[in-house]
Amino acid sequence: MGVRLMVVDDHRLLAEALASALKLRGHRVLAAAAPAAGAAELVITRAPEVCLLGTATPAEPGMFDPVVRIKRERPQVAVLVLGPVPSPRGIAAAFAAGASGYVRHDERIEGVERAIMKARSGEAAVAPQLLQGAFSELLNPTAQPDDEGQRLLQLLTPREVEVLVRVADGEDTRLIAAGMGIAPSTARTHVQRVLMKLDVGSRLEAAALAARTGLLDRAGPLPHGSRGANAEAGGGGGGGGG
């Protein structure tokens, strides 16, 4: 029997992809995307059985305030946190706020579905390897943990970072080209370079990787005036240099 679900994440492309996959598996998805700040209000209003709440920074103070409010006003709603590889602090903060489980952004859909079913039945939904990794880090803390998002960001040029941000925003090649004032062929070349450097096979995978590692948050906003800049050029002579 399908579960009444909500998928709430800052990154629309990632949220909609997960929502679509869950719909195909027979679940009733009530919403696909919303800013984290509005997550609690949305969930309280719609009252699903399970809410999948995405975050790129699980250890940040106040990140799980929406979970606290949801559990206070709708205690019957099971909240599953979707996030990057968590630190022990991130896992502890999620459960302390009242979450029913923690699922990695890159988990297979079968794993996400198992976690949903566990959460609905009142069980704690967290992969054993996540707990093992958390306990291992607590017992043997690293002085300087590897920052995958920063490492990936250093692989890209500033223009490729802008392309990745636009891909994550759901822009197609035509919109990327218009927004950056380059030819569509140049935009396609930039997209292919981004996919190659991130070692992924599709735009969706690139967006998911960027969200999971916090790369998008590190990238910051698009350059001032870049949205729609030089769109009138329509791929003229200035675009080829990309």
mmCIF file of C-alpha atoms in Angstrom:
data_model
loop_
_atom_site.group_PDB
_atom_site.id
_atom_site.type_symbol
_atom_site.label_atom_id
_atom_site.label_comp_id
_atom_site.label_asym_id
_atom_site.label_seq_id
_atom_site.Cartn_x
_atom_site.Cartn_y
_atom_site.Cartn_z
ATOM 1 C CA MET A 1 0.000 0.000 0.000
ATOM 2 C CA GLY A 2 1.374 3.398 -0.968
ATOM 3 C CA VAL A 3 2.491 5.935 1.622
ATOM 4 C CA ARG A 4 1.204 9.507 1.757
ATOM 5 C CA LEU A 5 4.431 11.501 1.327
ATOM 6 C CA MET A 6 5.926 14.933 1.018
ATOM 7 C CA VAL A 7 9.360 15.661 -0.425
ATOM 8 C CA VAL A 8 10.729 19.000 0.780
ATOM 9 C CA ASP A 9 14.108 20.244 -0.430
ATOM 10 C CA ASP A 10 15.697 23.567 -1.396
ATOM 11 C CA HIS A 11 16.894 22.083 -4.685
ATOM 12 C CA ARG A 12 13.837 21.736 -6.911
ATOM 13 C CA LEU A 13 15.398 19.379 -9.469
ATOM 14 C CA LEU A 14 16.488 16.901 -6.810
ATOM 15 C CA ALA A 15 13.146 17.032 -4.994
ATOM 16 C CA GLU A 16 11.097 16.553 -8.157
ATOM 17 C CA ALA A 17 13.258 13.650 -9.331
ATOM 18 C CA LEU A 18 12.811 11.823 -6.015
ATOM 19 C CA ALA A 19 9.085 12.597 -5.960
ATOM 20 C CA SER A 20 8.678 11.191 -9.484
ATOM 21 C CA ALA A 21 10.569 8.017 -8.605
ATOM 22 C CA LEU A 22 8.405 7.452 -5.529
ATOM 23 C CA LYS A 23 5.202 8.060 -7.507
ATOM 24 C CA LEU A 24 6.274 5.369 -9.967
ATOM 25 C CA ARG A 25 6.566 2.971 -7.013
ATOM 26 C CA GLY A 26 2.958 3.572 -6.007
ATOM 27 C CA HIS A 27 3.310 6.273 -3.354
ATOM 28 C CA ARG A 28 1.179 9.407 -3.120
ATOM 29 C CA VAL A 29 3.496 12.404 -3.137
ATOM 30 C CA LEU A 30 1.747 15.570 -1.964
ATOM 31 C CA ALA A 31 4.473 18.105 -2.726
ATOM 32 C CA ALA A 32 7.863 18.080 -4.384
ATOM 33 C CA ALA A 33 9.788 21.184 -3.370
ATOM 34 C CA ALA A 34 9.836 24.121 -0.974
ATOM 35 C CA PRO A 35 12.459 26.295 0.754
ATOM 36 C CA ALA A 36 13.602 24.835 4.070
ATOM 37 C CA ALA A 37 12.262 27.906 5.863
ATOM 38 C CA GLY A 38 8.725 27.078 4.743
ATOM 39 C CA ALA A 39 8.956 23.320 5.216
ATOM 40 C CA ALA A 40 7.280 23.140 8.626
ATOM 41 C CA GLU A 41 4.256 25.205 7.595
ATOM 42 C CA LEU A 42 3.760 23.138 4.459
ATOM 43 C CA VAL A 43 3.999 19.800 6.271
ATOM 44 C CA ILE A 44 1.735 20.915 9.123
ATOM 45 C CA THR A 45 -0.895 22.070 6.619
ATOM 46 C CA ARG A 46 -0.827 18.931 4.446
ATOM 47 C CA ALA A 47 -0.202 16.364 7.236
ATOM 48 C CA PRO A 48 1.415 13.497 5.266
ATOM 49 C CA GLU A 49 2.290 10.159 6.838
ATOM 50 C CA VAL A 50 5.990 10.667 6.105
ATOM 51 C CA CYS A 51 7.962 13.794 5.166
ATOM 52 C CA LEU A 52 11.346 13.593 3.424
ATOM 53 C CA LEU A 53 13.191 16.752 4.471
ATOM 54 C CA GLY A 54 16.359 17.590 2.539
ATOM 55 C CA THR A 55 19.361 19.433 3.941
ATOM 56 C CA ALA A 56 22.898 20.080 2.688
ATOM 57 C CA THR A 57 24.241 21.129 6.117
ATOM 58 C CA PRO A 58 22.938 18.761 8.839
ATOM 59 C CA ALA A 59 25.360 20.000 11.504
ATOM 60 C CA GLU A 60 24.442 23.684 11.127
ATOM 61 C CA PRO A 61 22.758 25.162 14.245
ATOM 62 C CA GLY A 62 18.986 25.457 13.861
ATOM 63 C CA MET A 63 18.880 23.279 10.742
ATOM 64 C CA PHE A 64 16.335 20.936 12.322
ATOM 65 C CA ASP A 65 14.058 23.590 13.833
ATOM 66 C CA PRO A 66 11.392 22.670 11.229
ATOM 67 C CA VAL A 67 11.495 19.067 12.508
ATOM 68 C CA VAL A 68 10.940 20.260 16.077
ATOM 69 C CA ARG A 69 7.910 22.287 15.027
ATOM 70 C CA ILE A 70 6.441 19.509 12.878
ATOM 71 C CA LYS A 71 6.717 16.983 15.710
ATOM 72 C CA ARG A 72 5.208 19.456 18.162
ATOM 73 C CA GLU A 73 2.191 20.292 16.007
ATOM 74 C CA ARG A 74 1.829 17.077 13.979
ATOM 75 C CA PRO A 75 3.415 14.336 16.124
ATOM 76 C CA GLN A 76 1.931 11.615 13.906
ATOM 77 C CA VAL A 77 4.061 12.748 10.925
ATOM 78 C CA ALA A 78 7.291 10.760 10.595
ATOM 79 C CA VAL A 79 10.152 12.977 9.363
ATOM 80 C CA LEU A 80 13.045 11.435 7.428
ATOM 81 C CA VAL A 81 16.071 13.675 6.908
ATOM 82 C CA LEU A 82 17.767 13.501 3.499
ATOM 83 C CA GLY A 83 21.332 14.735 3.643
ATOM 84 C CA PRO A 84 25.011 14.280 2.807
ATOM 85 C CA VAL A 85 27.325 11.861 4.582
ATOM 86 C CA PRO A 86 26.591 13.053 8.114
ATOM 87 C CA SER A 87 28.870 13.844 10.993
ATOM 88 C CA PRO A 88 27.985 12.325 14.384
ATOM 89 C CA ARG A 89 26.715 15.779 15.342
ATOM 90 C CA GLY A 90 24.410 15.812 12.312
ATOM 91 C CA ILE A 91 22.861 12.425 13.115
ATOM 92 C CA ALA A 92 22.481 13.312 16.786
ATOM 93 C CA ALA A 93 20.863 16.672 15.967
ATOM 94 C CA ALA A 94 18.363 15.061 13.584
ATOM 95 C CA PHE A 95 17.193 12.483 16.119
ATOM 96 C CA ALA A 96 17.234 14.974 18.982
ATOM 97 C CA ALA A 97 14.850 17.168 16.976
ATOM 98 C CA GLY A 98 12.448 14.248 16.594
ATOM 99 C CA ALA A 99 13.374 12.832 13.184
ATOM 100 C CA SER A 100 12.504 9.196 12.544
ATOM 101 C CA GLY A 101 15.572 8.558 10.441
ATOM 102 C CA TYR A 102 18.431 9.813 8.283
ATOM 103 C CA VAL A 103 18.924 8.830 4.634
ATOM 104 C CA ARG A 104 21.854 9.845 2.440
ATOM 105 C CA HIS A 105 21.099 11.895 -0.688
ATOM 106 C CA ASP A 106 22.832 9.268 -2.833
ATOM 107 C CA GLU A 107 20.910 6.299 -1.403
ATOM 108 C CA ARG A 108 19.258 4.020 -3.965
ATOM 109 C CA ILE A 109 15.490 4.391 -4.305
ATOM 110 C CA GLU A 110 14.997 0.946 -2.739
ATOM 111 C CA GLY A 111 16.854 2.119 0.358
ATOM 112 C CA VAL A 112 14.799 5.308 0.539
ATOM 113 C CA GLU A 113 11.608 3.260 0.276
ATOM 114 C CA ARG A 114 12.707 0.884 3.053
ATOM 115 C CA ALA A 115 13.400 3.874 5.288
ATOM 116 C CA ILE A 116 9.955 5.310 4.500
ATOM 117 C CA MET A 117 8.228 2.074 5.472
ATOM 118 C CA LYS A 118 10.229 1.835 8.704
ATOM 119 C CA ALA A 119 9.467 5.421 9.613
ATOM 120 C CA ARG A 120 5.753 4.947 8.980
ATOM 121 C CA SER A 121 5.711 1.908 11.255
ATOM 122 C CA GLY A 122 7.422 3.849 14.043
ATOM 123 C CA GLU A 123 10.907 2.332 13.699
ATOM 124 C CA ALA A 124 14.160 4.275 13.564
ATOM 125 C CA ALA A 125 15.299 4.408 9.944
ATOM 126 C CA VAL A 126 19.044 4.785 9.659
ATOM 127 C CA ALA A 127 21.461 2.552 7.758
ATOM 128 C CA PRO A 128 23.746 0.456 10.016
ATOM 129 C CA GLN A 129 26.803 1.694 8.112
ATOM 130 C CA LEU A 130 25.885 5.306 8.920
ATOM 131 C CA LEU A 131 25.701 4.512 12.612
ATOM 132 C CA GLN A 132 28.930 2.519 12.391
ATOM 133 C CA GLY A 133 30.639 5.417 10.653
ATOM 134 C CA ALA A 134 29.307 7.876 13.221
ATOM 135 C CA PHE A 135 30.535 5.781 16.148
ATOM 136 C CA SER A 136 33.898 5.278 14.447
ATOM 137 C CA GLU A 137 34.323 9.030 13.994
ATOM 138 C CA LEU A 138 33.342 9.648 17.606
ATOM 139 C CA LEU A 139 35.946 7.145 18.804
ATOM 140 C CA ASN A 140 38.617 8.245 16.308
ATOM 141 C CA PRO A 141 37.938 11.876 15.383
ATOM 142 C CA THR A 142 39.807 13.318 12.423
ATOM 143 C CA ALA A 143 41.558 16.628 12.893
ATOM 144 C CA GLN A 144 40.650 17.885 9.421
ATOM 145 C CA PRO A 145 37.781 16.017 7.722
ATOM 146 C CA ASP A 146 37.806 15.831 3.945
ATOM 147 C CA ASP A 147 35.578 18.451 2.349
ATOM 148 C CA GLU A 148 34.240 16.849 -0.830
ATOM 149 C CA GLY A 149 32.264 19.932 -1.852
ATOM 150 C CA GLN A 150 35.333 22.174 -1.710
ATOM 151 C CA ARG A 151 37.414 19.600 -3.576
ATOM 152 C CA LEU A 152 34.858 19.361 -6.388
ATOM 153 C CA LEU A 153 34.489 23.138 -6.536
ATOM 154 C CA GLN A 154 38.228 23.484 -7.159
ATOM 155 C CA LEU A 155 37.903 21.245 -10.234
ATOM 156 C CA LEU A 156 35.628 23.739 -11.987
ATOM 157 C CA THR A 157 36.328 27.112 -13.566
ATOM 158 C CA PRO A 158 34.131 30.046 -12.450
ATOM 159 C CA ARG A 159 32.135 29.781 -15.679
ATOM 160 C CA GLU A 160 31.621 26.029 -15.184
ATOM 161 C CA VAL A 161 30.438 26.701 -11.632
ATOM 162 C CA GLU A 162 27.840 29.103 -13.035
ATOM 163 C CA VAL A 163 26.751 26.454 -15.535
ATOM 164 C CA LEU A 164 26.366 23.907 -12.723
ATOM 165 C CA VAL A 165 24.253 26.327 -10.677
ATOM 166 C CA ARG A 166 22.016 26.914 -13.690
ATOM 167 C CA VAL A 167 21.717 23.165 -14.333
ATOM 168 C CA ALA A 168 20.676 22.644 -10.704
ATOM 169 C CA ASP A 169 18.071 25.406 -11.166
ATOM 170 C CA GLY A 170 16.568 23.341 -13.967
ATOM 171 C CA GLU A 171 17.699 25.526 -16.885
ATOM 172 C CA ASP A 172 18.039 23.818 -20.268
ATOM 173 C CA THR A 173 20.785 24.551 -22.791
ATOM 174 C CA ARG A 174 18.846 27.406 -24.392
ATOM 175 C CA LEU A 175 18.272 29.192 -21.085
ATOM 176 C CA ILE A 176 21.877 28.660 -19.988
ATOM 177 C CA ALA A 177 23.097 30.161 -23.249
ATOM 178 C CA ALA A 178 20.736 33.150 -23.004
ATOM 179 C CA GLY A 179 21.532 33.813 -19.356
ATOM 180 C CA MET A 180 25.283 33.720 -19.920
ATOM 181 C CA GLY A 181 25.284 35.490 -23.293
ATOM 182 C CA ILE A 182 26.943 32.584 -25.106
ATOM 183 C CA ALA A 183 26.057 30.340 -28.029
ATOM 184 C CA PRO A 184 24.003 27.189 -27.319
ATOM 185 C CA SER A 185 26.873 25.086 -28.674
ATOM 186 C CA THR A 186 29.224 26.718 -26.152
ATOM 187 C CA ALA A 187 26.709 26.107 -23.366
ATOM 188 C CA ARG A 188 26.512 22.428 -24.342
ATOM 189 C CA THR A 189 30.316 22.206 -24.265
ATOM 190 C CA HIS A 190 30.417 23.724 -20.775
ATOM 191 C CA VAL A 191 27.759 21.291 -19.537
ATOM 192 C CA GLN A 192 29.709 18.320 -20.921
ATOM 193 C CA ARG A 193 32.913 19.554 -19.256
ATOM 194 C CA VAL A 194 31.082 19.875 -15.918
ATOM 195 C CA LEU A 195 29.714 16.319 -16.221
ATOM 196 C CA MET A 196 33.160 15.009 -17.118
ATOM 197 C CA LYS A 197 34.944 16.789 -14.265
ATOM 198 C CA LEU A 198 32.341 15.667 -11.709
ATOM 199 C CA ASP A 199 32.482 12.131 -13.165
ATOM 200 C CA VAL A 200 28.703 11.846 -13.600
ATOM 201 C CA GLY A 201 26.594 10.751 -16.540
ATOM 202 C CA SER A 202 23.703 13.211 -16.532
ATOM 203 C CA ARG A 203 22.603 16.690 -15.484
ATOM 204 C CA LEU A 204 20.386 15.161 -12.794
ATOM 205 C CA GLU A 205 23.349 13.298 -11.302
ATOM 206 C CA ALA A 206 25.420 16.498 -11.374
ATOM 207 C CA ALA A 207 22.676 18.426 -9.544
ATOM 208 C CA ALA A 208 22.272 15.659 -6.963
ATOM 209 C CA LEU A 209 26.043 15.460 -6.340
ATOM 210 C CA ALA A 210 26.316 19.238 -6.003
ATOM 211 C CA ALA A 211 23.430 19.303 -3.519
ATOM 212 C CA ARG A 212 24.702 16.330 -1.505
ATOM 213 C CA THR A 213 28.199 17.739 -1.050
ATOM 214 C CA GLY A 214 27.104 21.327 -0.370
ATOM 215 C CA LEU A 215 28.887 22.504 -3.516
ATOM 216 C CA LEU A 216 25.946 24.714 -4.551
ATOM 217 C CA ASP A 217 25.960 26.505 -1.207
ATOM 218 C CA ARG A 218 29.694 27.171 -1.561
ATOM 219 C CA ALA A 219 29.242 28.406 -5.129
ATOM 220 C CA GLY A 220 27.078 31.319 -3.972
ATOM 221 C CA PRO A 221 24.706 33.378 -6.150
ATOM 222 C CA LEU A 222 25.153 33.846 -9.861
ATOM 223 C CA PRO A 223 27.344 36.810 -10.914
ATOM 224 C CA HIS A 224 25.546 40.157 -10.809
ATOM 225 C CA GLY A 225 23.588 40.785 -13.974
ATOM 226 C CA SER A 226 24.275 37.317 -15.401
ATOM 227 C CA ARG A 227 20.615 36.295 -15.581
ATOM 228 C CA GLY A 228 19.518 37.269 -19.038
ATOM 229 C CA ALA A 229 22.745 39.182 -19.701
ATOM 230 C CA ASN A 230 23.448 39.649 -23.368
ATOM 231 C CA ALA A 231 20.520 37.365 -24.188
ATOM 232 C CA GLU A 232 19.916 39.511 -27.246
ATOM 233 C CA ALA A 233 23.198 38.242 -28.652
ATOM 234 C CA GLY A 234 21.417 34.962 -29.334
ATOM 235 C CA GLY A 235 24.597 32.958 -29.757
ATOM 236 C CA GLY A 236 26.403 35.454 -31.946
ATOM 237 C CA GLY A 237 30.119 35.766 -32.383
ATOM 238 C CA GLY A 238 30.859 36.492 -28.699
ATOM 239 C CA GLY A 239 29.737 33.056 -27.476
ATOM 240 C CA GLY A 240 32.351 30.815 -28.995
ATOM 241 C CA GLY A 241 35.113 31.597 -26.533
ATOM 242 C CA GLY A 242 33.132 30.160 -23.506
#
